[in-house]
mmCIF file with all atom_site columns, C-alpha atoms and ligand atoms in Angstrom:
data_model
loop_
_atom_site.group_PDB
_atom_site.id
_atom_site.type_symbol
_atom_site.label_atom_id
_atom_site.label_alt_id
_atom_site.label_comp_id
_atom_site.label_asym_id
_atom_site.label_entity_id
_atom_site.label_seq_id
_atom_site.pdbx_PDB_ins_code
_atom_site.Cartn_x
_atom_site.Cartn_y
_atom_site.Cartn_z
_atom_site.occupancy
_atom_site.B_iso_or_equiv
_atom_site.pdbx_formal_charge
_atom_site.auth_seq_id
_atom_site.auth_comp_id
_atom_site.auth_asym_id
_atom_site.auth_atom_id
_atom_site.pdbx_PDB_model_num
ATOM   1   C CA . MET D 1 1   ? -73.248 -53.901 33.359 1.00 92.00 ? 1218 MET D CA 1
ATOM   2   C CA . LYS D 1 2   ? -69.635 -52.899 32.746 1.00 95.00 ? 1219 LYS D CA 1
ATOM   3   C CA . ARG D 1 3   ? -68.055 -54.462 29.705 1.00 97.00 ? 1220 ARG D CA 1
ATOM   4   C CA . ILE D 1 4   ? -64.364 -55.235 29.791 1.00 98.00 ? 1221 ILE D CA 1
ATOM   5   C CA . LEU D 1 5   ? -62.147 -56.475 26.977 1.00 98.00 ? 1222 LEU D CA 1
ATOM   6   C CA . VAL D 1 6   ? -59.267 -58.726 28.036 1.00 98.00 ? 1223 VAL D CA 1
ATOM   7   C CA . ILE D 1 7   ? -56.458 -59.237 25.517 1.00 98.00 ? 1224 ILE D CA 1
ATOM   8   C CA . HIS D 1 8   ? -53.673 -61.771 25.922 1.00 98.00 ? 1225 HIS D CA 1
ATOM   9   C CA . GLY D 1 9   ? -50.836 -61.190 23.460 1.00 98.00 ? 1226 GLY D CA 1
ATOM   10  C CA . PRO D 1 10  ? -48.516 -63.587 21.639 1.00 98.00 ? 1227 PRO D CA 1
ATOM   11  C CA . ASN D 1 11  ? -47.415 -66.920 23.081 1.00 98.00 ? 1228 ASN D CA 1
ATOM   12  C CA . LEU D 1 12  ? -49.612 -66.604 26.153 1.00 98.00 ? 1229 LEU D CA 1
ATOM   13  C CA . GLY D 1 13  ? -51.658 -69.495 24.783 1.00 97.00 ? 1230 GLY D CA 1
ATOM   14  C CA . LEU D 1 14  ? -48.617 -71.638 25.572 1.00 95.00 ? 1231 LEU D CA 1
ATOM   15  C CA . LEU D 1 15  ? -48.653 -70.901 29.300 1.00 97.00 ? 1232 LEU D CA 1
ATOM   16  C CA . GLY D 1 16  ? -48.356 -74.050 31.380 1.00 95.00 ? 1233 GLY D CA 1
ATOM   17  C CA . GLN D 1 17  ? -45.629 -75.463 29.174 1.00 95.00 ? 1234 GLN D CA 1
ATOM   18  C CA . ARG D 1 18  ? -43.825 -72.237 28.281 1.00 95.00 ? 1235 ARG D CA 1
ATOM   19  C CA . GLU D 1 19  ? -40.732 -71.383 30.387 1.00 94.00 ? 1236 GLU D CA 1
ATOM   20  C CA . PRO D 1 20  ? -42.267 -72.582 33.671 1.00 94.00 ? 1237 PRO D CA 1
ATOM   21  C CA . ALA D 1 21  ? -39.325 -71.194 35.667 1.00 92.00 ? 1238 ALA D CA 1
ATOM   22  C CA . VAL D 1 22  ? -40.450 -67.717 34.596 1.00 93.00 ? 1239 VAL D CA 1
ATOM   23  C CA . TYR D 1 23  ? -44.223 -68.058 34.186 1.00 95.00 ? 1240 TYR D CA 1
ATOM   24  C CA . GLY D 1 24  ? -45.090 -70.997 36.447 1.00 92.00 ? 1241 GLY D CA 1
ATOM   25  C CA . ARG D 1 25  ? -47.354 -73.895 35.501 1.00 94.00 ? 1242 ARG D CA 1
ATOM   26  C CA . ILE D 1 26  ? -50.628 -72.007 35.292 1.00 96.00 ? 1243 ILE D CA 1
ATOM   27  C CA . THR D 1 27  ? -52.412 -72.311 31.939 1.00 97.00 ? 1244 THR D CA 1
ATOM   28  C CA . LEU D 1 28  ? -54.244 -69.535 30.108 1.00 98.00 ? 1245 LEU D CA 1
ATOM   29  C CA . LYS D 1 29  ? -57.476 -71.428 30.654 1.00 98.00 ? 1246 LYS D CA 1
ATOM   30  C CA . GLU D 1 30  ? -56.897 -71.370 34.421 1.00 98.00 ? 1247 GLU D CA 1
ATOM   31  C CA . ILE D 1 31  ? -56.166 -67.628 34.318 1.00 98.00 ? 1248 ILE D CA 1
ATOM   32  C CA . ASN D 1 32  ? -59.346 -67.044 32.312 1.00 98.00 ? 1249 ASN D CA 1
ATOM   33  C CA . ASN D 1 33  ? -61.372 -69.184 34.744 1.00 98.00 ? 1250 ASN D CA 1
ATOM   34  C CA . GLN D 1 34  ? -60.171 -67.014 37.626 1.00 98.00 ? 1251 GLN D CA 1
ATOM   35  C CA . LEU D 1 35  ? -61.049 -63.824 35.728 1.00 98.00 ? 1252 LEU D CA 1
ATOM   36  C CA . ASN D 1 36  ? -64.487 -65.152 34.811 1.00 98.00 ? 1253 ASN D CA 1
ATOM   37  C CA . LYS D 1 37  ? -65.134 -66.089 38.439 1.00 98.00 ? 1254 LYS D CA 1
ATOM   38  C CA . ILE D 1 38  ? -64.418 -62.499 39.546 1.00 98.00 ? 1255 ILE D CA 1
ATOM   39  C CA . ALA D 1 39  ? -66.538 -61.168 36.683 1.00 98.00 ? 1256 ALA D CA 1
ATOM   40  C CA . ARG D 1 40  ? -69.510 -63.261 37.832 1.00 98.00 ? 1257 ARG D CA 1
ATOM   41  C CA . LYS D 1 41  ? -69.046 -62.199 41.442 1.00 97.00 ? 1258 LYS D CA 1
ATOM   42  C CA . ARG D 1 42  ? -68.671 -58.501 40.604 1.00 97.00 ? 1259 ARG D CA 1
ATOM   43  C CA . LYS D 1 43  ? -71.330 -58.609 37.870 1.00 96.00 ? 1260 LYS D CA 1
ATOM   44  C CA . VAL D 1 44  ? -69.278 -57.379 34.930 1.00 97.00 ? 1261 VAL D CA 1
ATOM   45  C CA . ASN D 1 45  ? -69.180 -58.684 31.400 1.00 97.00 ? 1262 ASN D CA 1
ATOM   46  C CA . LEU D 1 46  ? -65.844 -59.977 30.055 1.00 98.00 ? 1263 LEU D CA 1
ATOM   47  C CA . ARG D 1 47  ? -64.731 -60.747 26.541 1.00 98.00 ? 1264 ARG D CA 1
ATOM   48  C CA . ILE D 1 48  ? -61.398 -62.559 26.540 1.00 98.00 ? 1265 ILE D CA 1
ATOM   49  C CA . VAL D 1 49  ? -59.228 -62.876 23.428 1.00 98.00 ? 1266 VAL D CA 1
ATOM   50  C CA . GLN D 1 50  ? -55.752 -64.340 22.908 1.00 98.00 ? 1267 GLN D CA 1
ATOM   51  C CA . SER D 1 51  ? -53.949 -63.440 19.702 1.00 98.00 ? 1268 SER D CA 1
ATOM   52  C CA . ASN D 1 52  ? -50.482 -63.839 18.268 1.00 98.00 ? 1269 ASN D CA 1
ATOM   53  C CA . TYR D 1 53  ? -51.213 -61.208 15.614 1.00 98.00 ? 1270 TYR D CA 1
ATOM   54  C CA . GLU D 1 54  ? -50.377 -57.563 16.130 1.00 98.00 ? 1271 GLU D CA 1
ATOM   55  C CA . GLY D 1 55  ? -52.866 -56.367 13.495 1.00 98.00 ? 1272 GLY D CA 1
ATOM   56  C CA . LYS D 1 56  ? -55.707 -58.307 15.073 1.00 98.00 ? 1273 LYS D CA 1
ATOM   57  C CA . ILE D 1 57  ? -54.940 -56.744 18.449 1.00 98.00 ? 1274 ILE D CA 1
ATOM   58  C CA . VAL D 1 58  ? -54.805 -53.261 16.844 1.00 98.00 ? 1275 VAL D CA 1
ATOM   59  C CA . ASP D 1 59  ? -58.201 -53.901 15.175 1.00 98.00 ? 1276 ASP D CA 1
ATOM   60  C CA . LEU D 1 60  ? -59.777 -55.089 18.437 1.00 98.00 ? 1277 LEU D CA 1
ATOM   61  C CA . ILE D 1 61  ? -58.566 -52.031 20.337 1.00 98.00 ? 1278 ILE D CA 1
ATOM   62  C CA . GLY D 1 62  ? -59.617 -49.687 17.531 1.00 97.00 ? 1279 GLY D CA 1
ATOM   63  C CA . LYS D 1 63  ? -63.218 -50.901 17.794 1.00 96.00 ? 1280 LYS D CA 1
ATOM   64  C CA . ALA D 1 64  ? -63.195 -51.244 21.578 1.00 96.00 ? 1281 ALA D CA 1
ATOM   65  C CA . LYS D 1 65  ? -64.240 -47.740 22.588 1.00 89.00 ? 1282 LYS D CA 1
ATOM   66  C CA . ASP D 1 66  ? -67.836 -48.193 21.402 1.00 89.00 ? 1283 ASP D CA 1
ATOM   67  C CA . LYS D 1 67  ? -68.204 -51.681 22.822 1.00 95.00 ? 1284 LYS D CA 1
ATOM   68  C CA . TYR D 1 68  ? -66.274 -51.764 26.095 1.00 97.00 ? 1285 TYR D CA 1
ATOM   69  C CA . ASP D 1 69  ? -65.730 -49.620 29.167 1.00 97.00 ? 1286 ASP D CA 1
ATOM   70  C CA . ALA D 1 70  ? -62.127 -50.690 29.680 1.00 97.00 ? 1287 ALA D CA 1
ATOM   71  C CA . LEU D 1 71  ? -59.251 -52.815 28.439 1.00 98.00 ? 1288 LEU D CA 1
ATOM   72  C CA . LEU D 1 72  ? -57.114 -55.244 30.439 1.00 98.00 ? 1289 LEU D CA 1
ATOM   73  C CA . ILE D 1 73  ? -54.121 -56.207 28.325 1.00 98.00 ? 1290 ILE D CA 1
ATOM   74  C CA . ASN D 1 74  ? -51.013 -58.316 28.608 1.00 98.00 ? 1291 ASN D CA 1
ATOM   75  C CA . PRO D 1 75  ? -49.321 -57.283 25.354 1.00 98.00 ? 1292 PRO D CA 1
ATOM   76  C CA . ALA D 1 76  ? -46.615 -59.932 25.956 1.00 98.00 ? 1293 ALA D CA 1
ATOM   77  C CA . ALA D 1 77  ? -43.667 -59.495 23.535 1.00 98.00 ? 1294 ALA D CA 1
ATOM   78  C CA . TYR D 1 78  ? -45.469 -56.608 21.776 1.00 98.00 ? 1295 TYR D CA 1
ATOM   79  C CA . THR D 1 79  ? -45.018 -54.621 25.002 1.00 98.00 ? 1296 THR D CA 1
ATOM   80  C CA . HIS D 1 80  ? -41.462 -53.941 23.933 1.00 98.00 ? 1297 HIS D CA 1
ATOM   81  C CA . THR D 1 81  ? -41.955 -53.406 20.200 1.00 98.00 ? 1298 THR D CA 1
ATOM   82  C CA . SER D 1 82  ? -45.435 -52.323 19.177 1.00 98.00 ? 1299 SER D CA 1
ATOM   83  C CA . VAL D 1 83  ? -45.895 -48.656 18.390 1.00 98.00 ? 1300 VAL D CA 1
ATOM   84  C CA . ALA D 1 84  ? -49.099 -49.772 16.609 1.00 98.00 ? 1301 ALA D CA 1
ATOM   85  C CA . ILE D 1 85  ? -50.699 -51.188 19.769 1.00 98.00 ? 1302 ILE D CA 1
ATOM   86  C CA . ARG D 1 86  ? -49.550 -48.163 21.748 1.00 98.00 ? 1303 ARG D CA 1
ATOM   87  C CA . ASP D 1 87  ? -51.089 -45.831 19.161 1.00 98.00 ? 1304 ASP D CA 1
ATOM   88  C CA . ALA D 1 88  ? -54.372 -47.802 19.079 1.00 98.00 ? 1305 ALA D CA 1
ATOM   89  C CA . ILE D 1 89  ? -54.767 -47.327 22.840 1.00 98.00 ? 1306 ILE D CA 1
ATOM   90  C CA . ALA D 1 90  ? -53.874 -43.635 22.552 1.00 98.00 ? 1307 ALA D CA 1
ATOM   91  C CA . ALA D 1 91  ? -56.286 -43.185 19.616 1.00 97.00 ? 1308 ALA D CA 1
ATOM   92  C CA . THR D 1 92  ? -59.275 -44.695 21.405 1.00 96.00 ? 1309 THR D CA 1
ATOM   93  C CA . SER D 1 93  ? -58.281 -43.363 24.848 1.00 93.00 ? 1310 SER D CA 1
ATOM   94  C CA . ILE D 1 94  ? -59.966 -46.380 26.395 1.00 96.00 ? 1311 ILE D CA 1
ATOM   95  C CA . PHE D 1 95  ? -59.278 -46.898 30.116 1.00 97.00 ? 1312 PHE D CA 1
ATOM   96  C CA . THR D 1 96  ? -56.435 -49.413 30.012 1.00 98.00 ? 1313 THR D CA 1
ATOM   97  C CA . ILE D 1 97  ? -54.572 -51.489 32.555 1.00 98.00 ? 1314 ILE D CA 1
ATOM   98  C CA . GLU D 1 98  ? -51.416 -53.261 31.382 1.00 98.00 ? 1315 GLU D CA 1
ATOM   99  C CA . VAL D 1 99  ? -50.453 -56.454 33.177 1.00 98.00 ? 1316 VAL D CA 1
ATOM   100 C CA . HIS D 1 100 ? -47.516 -58.844 33.136 1.00 98.00 ? 1317 HIS D CA 1
ATOM   101 C CA . LEU D 1 101 ? -46.992 -62.133 34.906 1.00 98.00 ? 1318 LEU D CA 1
ATOM   102 C CA . SER D 1 102 ? -43.291 -61.436 35.377 1.00 98.00 ? 1319 SER D CA 1
ATOM   103 C CA . ASN D 1 103 ? -41.502 -58.258 36.460 1.00 98.00 ? 1320 ASN D CA 1
ATOM   104 C CA . ILE D 1 104 ? -40.099 -57.089 33.126 1.00 98.00 ? 1321 ILE D CA 1
ATOM   105 C CA . TYR D 1 105 ? -37.594 -54.817 34.899 1.00 98.00 ? 1322 TYR D CA 1
ATOM   106 C CA . SER D 1 106 ? -35.889 -57.755 36.588 1.00 97.00 ? 1323 SER D CA 1
ATOM   107 C CA . ARG D 1 107 ? -35.406 -59.615 33.298 1.00 97.00 ? 1324 ARG D CA 1
ATOM   108 C CA . GLU D 1 108 ? -33.318 -59.241 30.118 1.00 96.00 ? 1325 GLU D CA 1
ATOM   109 C CA . GLU D 1 109 ? -32.445 -55.705 29.078 1.00 97.00 ? 1326 GLU D CA 1
ATOM   110 C CA . PHE D 1 110 ? -34.566 -55.860 25.900 1.00 97.00 ? 1327 PHE D CA 1
ATOM   111 C CA . ARG D 1 111 ? -37.667 -56.368 28.069 1.00 98.00 ? 1328 ARG D CA 1
ATOM   112 C CA . GLN D 1 112 ? -36.951 -53.455 30.351 1.00 98.00 ? 1329 GLN D CA 1
ATOM   113 C CA . LYS D 1 113 ? -39.003 -51.003 28.330 1.00 98.00 ? 1330 LYS D CA 1
ATOM   114 C CA . SER D 1 114 ? -42.748 -50.882 27.788 1.00 98.00 ? 1331 SER D CA 1
ATOM   115 C CA . LEU D 1 115 ? -44.180 -48.844 24.927 1.00 98.00 ? 1332 LEU D CA 1
ATOM   116 C CA . ILE D 1 116 ? -47.611 -49.398 26.446 1.00 98.00 ? 1333 ILE D CA 1
ATOM   117 C CA . SER D 1 117 ? -47.176 -48.077 30.008 1.00 98.00 ? 1334 SER D CA 1
ATOM   118 C CA . SER D 1 118 ? -47.261 -44.413 29.008 1.00 98.00 ? 1335 SER D CA 1
ATOM   119 C CA . VAL D 1 119 ? -50.742 -44.779 27.490 1.00 98.00 ? 1336 VAL D CA 1
ATOM   120 C CA . ALA D 1 120 ? -52.158 -47.056 30.212 1.00 98.00 ? 1337 ALA D CA 1
ATOM   121 C CA . GLN D 1 121 ? -53.814 -45.753 33.374 1.00 97.00 ? 1338 GLN D CA 1
ATOM   122 C CA . GLY D 1 122 ? -51.659 -48.202 35.303 1.00 98.00 ? 1339 GLY D CA 1
ATOM   123 C CA . THR D 1 123 ? -49.407 -51.230 35.038 1.00 98.00 ? 1340 THR D CA 1
ATOM   124 C CA . ILE D 1 124 ? -49.288 -54.256 37.340 1.00 98.00 ? 1341 ILE D CA 1
ATOM   125 C CA . MET D 1 125 ? -46.501 -56.791 37.011 1.00 98.00 ? 1342 MET D CA 1
ATOM   126 C CA . GLY D 1 126 ? -44.500 -59.456 38.751 1.00 98.00 ? 1343 GLY D CA 1
ATOM   127 C CA . PHE D 1 127 ? -47.279 -61.234 40.629 1.00 98.00 ? 1344 PHE D CA 1
ATOM   128 C CA . GLY D 1 128 ? -48.138 -64.055 38.227 1.00 97.00 ? 1345 GLY D CA 1
ATOM   129 C CA . VAL D 1 129 ? -51.889 -64.565 37.809 1.00 98.00 ? 1346 VAL D CA 1
ATOM   130 C CA . LYS D 1 130 ? -52.422 -62.107 40.668 1.00 98.00 ? 1347 LYS D CA 1
ATOM   131 C CA . SER D 1 131 ? -51.311 -59.305 38.305 1.00 98.00 ? 1348 SER D CA 1
ATOM   132 C CA . TYR D 1 132 ? -54.386 -60.057 36.177 1.00 98.00 ? 1349 TYR D CA 1
ATOM   133 C CA . ILE D 1 133 ? -56.653 -60.324 39.222 1.00 98.00 ? 1350 ILE D CA 1
ATOM   134 C CA . LEU D 1 134 ? -55.457 -56.994 40.636 1.00 98.00 ? 1351 LEU D CA 1
ATOM   135 C CA . GLY D 1 135 ? -55.779 -55.418 37.192 1.00 98.00 ? 1352 GLY D CA 1
ATOM   136 C CA . LEU D 1 136 ? -59.359 -56.597 36.773 1.00 98.00 ? 1353 LEU D CA 1
ATOM   137 C CA . GLU D 1 137 ? -60.318 -55.519 40.305 1.00 98.00 ? 1354 GLU D CA 1
ATOM   138 C CA . ALA D 1 138 ? -58.780 -52.079 39.655 1.00 98.00 ? 1355 ALA D CA 1
ATOM   139 C CA . ILE D 1 139 ? -60.765 -51.691 36.441 1.00 98.00 ? 1356 ILE D CA 1
ATOM   140 C CA . ILE D 1 140 ? -64.004 -52.678 38.172 1.00 97.00 ? 1357 ILE D CA 1
ATOM   141 C CA . ASP D 1 141 ? -63.322 -50.289 41.066 1.00 96.00 ? 1358 ASP D CA 1
ATOM   142 C CA . LEU D 1 142 ? -62.170 -47.329 38.983 1.00 94.00 ? 1359 LEU D CA 1
ATOM   143 C CA . THR D 1 143 ? -64.268 -47.254 35.809 1.00 91.00 ? 1360 THR D CA 1
ATOM   144 C CA . HIS D 1 144 ? -67.816 -46.174 35.149 1.00 79.00 ? 1361 HIS D CA 1
ATOM   145 C CA . THR D 1 145 ? -70.204 -47.702 32.695 1.00 80.00 ? 1362 THR D CA 1
ATOM   146 C CA . ASN D 1 146 ? -70.447 -45.630 29.522 1.00 72.00 ? 1363 ASN D CA 1
ATOM   147 C CA . LYS D 1 147 ? -74.189 -45.234 29.284 1.00 61.00 ? 1364 LYS D CA 1
ATOM   148 C CA . HIS D 1 148 ? -74.067 -43.105 26.147 1.00 55.00 ? 1365 HIS D CA 1
ATOM   149 C CA . ARG D 1 149 ? -73.277 -45.935 23.786 1.00 52.00 ? 1366 ARG D CA 1
HETATM 150 C C1 . DQA N 2 .   ? -44.865 -60.993 29.647 1.00 81.60 ? 553  DQA N C1 1
HETATM 151 C C2 . DQA N 2 .   ? -43.439 -60.434 29.599 1.00 81.60 ? 553  DQA N C2 1
HETATM 152 C C3 . DQA N 2 .   ? -42.961 -60.241 28.164 1.00 81.60 ? 553  DQA N C3 1
HETATM 153 O O1 . DQA N 2 .   ? -41.633 -59.752 28.147 1.00 81.60 ? 553  DQA N O1 1
HETATM 154 C C4 . DQA N 2 .   ? -42.998 -61.551 27.416 1.00 81.60 ? 553  DQA N C4 1
HETATM 155 O O2 . DQA N 2 .   ? -42.649 -61.362 26.058 1.00 81.60 ? 553  DQA N O2 1
HETATM 156 C C5 . DQA N 2 .   ? -44.285 -62.282 27.541 1.00 81.60 ? 553  DQA N C5 1
HETATM 157 C C6 . DQA N 2 .   ? -44.984 -62.268 28.832 1.00 81.60 ? 553  DQA N C6 1
HETATM 158 C C7 . DQA N 2 .   ? -45.330 -61.318 31.085 1.00 81.60 ? 553  DQA N C7 1
HETATM 159 O O3 . DQA N 2 .   ? -46.535 -61.504 31.263 1.00 81.60 ? 553  DQA N O3 1
HETATM 160 O O4 . DQA N 2 .   ? -44.510 -61.423 31.997 1.00 81.60 ? 553  DQA N O4 1
HETATM 161 O O5 . DQA N 2 .   ? -44.728 -62.954 26.611 1.00 81.60 ? 553  DQA N O5 1
HETATM 162 O O6 . DQA N 2 .   ? -45.756 -60.014 29.118 1.00 81.60 ? 553  DQA N O6 1
#
């Protein structure tokens, strides 16, 4: 069974109440429920983590290569600032899909750069929860199980 690590970055635990005009009313729990439903249907194993701490995210990614076949990540605000998260993905070369609820290129100028996109296999943004769904489906369709673990 494929094993996929899902990381939600800072402040995504506040979805539902956080800037609903931008992110809608969906909660993180509802997003996770939708991801888990797909995982059950497509018979893959998901571990889902939300963290506000850059170092914790770096640690998780650093250990991910041995434990997971792919990474689905919404780095949230760290998208625009974190060389450390970018380097962790590059160091492990784990198959990575970056997702965003909003289209970062149609927002404030400081958001219009991702340090993560250049080390991800692909980026999906602007479709709300559907960005996550498409990202997970892409991972399931495009990755192979690493049987040599
Ligand atoms: C976000 C976009 C980021 O700019 C922001 O800091 C977030 C959420 C998104 O999903 O649209 O926290 O990653």
